[in-house]
Short mmCIF file of C-alpha atoms in Angstrom, two decimals:
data_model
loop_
_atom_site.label_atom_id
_atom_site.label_comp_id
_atom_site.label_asym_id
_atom_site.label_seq_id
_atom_site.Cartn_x
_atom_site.Cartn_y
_atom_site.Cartn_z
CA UNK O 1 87.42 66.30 153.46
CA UNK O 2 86.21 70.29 153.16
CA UNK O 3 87.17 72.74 156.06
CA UNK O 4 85.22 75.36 156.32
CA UNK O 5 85.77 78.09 159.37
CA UNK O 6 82.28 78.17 161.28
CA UNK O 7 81.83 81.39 162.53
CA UNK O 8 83.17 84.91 161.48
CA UNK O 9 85.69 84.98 163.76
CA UNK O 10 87.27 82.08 162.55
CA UNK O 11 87.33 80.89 165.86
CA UNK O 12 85.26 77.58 164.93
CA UNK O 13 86.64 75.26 161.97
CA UNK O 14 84.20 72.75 160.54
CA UNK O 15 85.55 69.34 158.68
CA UNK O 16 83.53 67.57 156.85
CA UNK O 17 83.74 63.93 155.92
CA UNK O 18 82.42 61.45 153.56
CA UNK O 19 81.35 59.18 156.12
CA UNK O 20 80.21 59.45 159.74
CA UNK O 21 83.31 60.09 161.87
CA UNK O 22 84.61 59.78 165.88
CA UNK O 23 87.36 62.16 167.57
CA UNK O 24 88.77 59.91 170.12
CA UNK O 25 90.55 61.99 173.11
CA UNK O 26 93.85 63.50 172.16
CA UNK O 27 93.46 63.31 168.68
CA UNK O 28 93.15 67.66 168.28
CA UNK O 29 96.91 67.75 169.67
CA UNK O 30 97.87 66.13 165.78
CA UNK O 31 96.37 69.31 163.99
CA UNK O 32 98.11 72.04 162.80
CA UNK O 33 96.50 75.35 161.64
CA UNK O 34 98.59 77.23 159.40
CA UNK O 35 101.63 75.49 160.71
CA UNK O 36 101.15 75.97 164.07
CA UNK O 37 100.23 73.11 166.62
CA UNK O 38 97.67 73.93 170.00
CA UNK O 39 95.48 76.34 168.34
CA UNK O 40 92.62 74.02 168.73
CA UNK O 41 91.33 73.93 172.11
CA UNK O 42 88.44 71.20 171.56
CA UNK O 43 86.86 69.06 169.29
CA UNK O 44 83.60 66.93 168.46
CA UNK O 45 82.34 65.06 166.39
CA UNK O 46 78.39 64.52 165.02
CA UNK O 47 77.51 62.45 162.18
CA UNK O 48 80.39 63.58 159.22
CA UNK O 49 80.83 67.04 160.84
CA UNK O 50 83.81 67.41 163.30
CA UNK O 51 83.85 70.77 165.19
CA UNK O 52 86.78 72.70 166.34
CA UNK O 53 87.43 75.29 168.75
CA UNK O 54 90.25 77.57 168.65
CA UNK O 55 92.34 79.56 171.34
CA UNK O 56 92.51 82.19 168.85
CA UNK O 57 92.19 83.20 164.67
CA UNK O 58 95.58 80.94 162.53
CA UNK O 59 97.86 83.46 161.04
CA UNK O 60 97.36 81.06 157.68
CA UNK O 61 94.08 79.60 156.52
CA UNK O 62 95.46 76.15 156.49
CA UNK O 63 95.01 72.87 158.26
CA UNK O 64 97.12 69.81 158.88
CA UNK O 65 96.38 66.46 160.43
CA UNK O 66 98.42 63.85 161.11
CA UNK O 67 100.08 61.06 163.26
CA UNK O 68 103.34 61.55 164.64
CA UNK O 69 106.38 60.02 161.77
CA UNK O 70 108.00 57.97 164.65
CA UNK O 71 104.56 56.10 165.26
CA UNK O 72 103.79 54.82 162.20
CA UNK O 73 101.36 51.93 163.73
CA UNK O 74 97.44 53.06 163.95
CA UNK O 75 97.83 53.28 167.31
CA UNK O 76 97.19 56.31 169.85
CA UNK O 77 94.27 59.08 169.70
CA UNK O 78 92.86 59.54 166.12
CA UNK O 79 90.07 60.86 163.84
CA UNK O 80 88.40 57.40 162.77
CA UNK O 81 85.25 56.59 160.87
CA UNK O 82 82.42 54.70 162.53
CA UNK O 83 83.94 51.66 160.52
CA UNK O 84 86.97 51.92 163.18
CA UNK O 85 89.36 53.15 160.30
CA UNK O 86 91.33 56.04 160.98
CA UNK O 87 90.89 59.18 158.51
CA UNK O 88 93.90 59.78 156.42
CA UNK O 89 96.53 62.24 156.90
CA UNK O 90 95.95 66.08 155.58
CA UNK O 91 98.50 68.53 154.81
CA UNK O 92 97.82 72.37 154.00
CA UNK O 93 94.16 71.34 153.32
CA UNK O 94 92.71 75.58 153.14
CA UNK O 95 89.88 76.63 155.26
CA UNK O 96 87.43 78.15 153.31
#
């Protein structure tokens, strides 16, 4: 996976997979940018390419995705690939 930010006011993140890829509703409230959690305001998803939108800039150029430790079934919203597998976690992954 490669995050790039998508506009110059790194507003806009960009994550690109290896295979095609769905955001299923609630799944942006498990990413972290730079540490902090509801930066991300909406995402999408086209092809390999999921899009964010963010309330405002991270103070750190680093995101995290991930399900929450106590739930440690595949359940609940999730980044999954078309093949109905969800994406592994990422920790501290940096946005270039």
């Amino acid at each position: 996976m490669k995050a790039t930010y998508g506009n110059s006011s790194k507003t806009k993140i960009v994550l690109e997979f290896d295979q095609p890829v769905v955001i299923e509703d609630g799944a942006i409230a498990l990413i972290e940018l730079g540490g902090q959690s509801g930066l991300v305001t909406t995402g999408s998803a086209k092809g390999k390419v999921v899009t964010l939108e963010l309330s405002k800039t991270p103070a750190k150029n680093t995101i995290s995705y991930g399900n929450d430790p106590a739930n440690d079934t595949d359940q609940g919203p999730m980044i999954r690939g078309k093949n109905d597998i969800a994406a592994l976690t990422f920790w501290d992954v940096p946005i270039q």
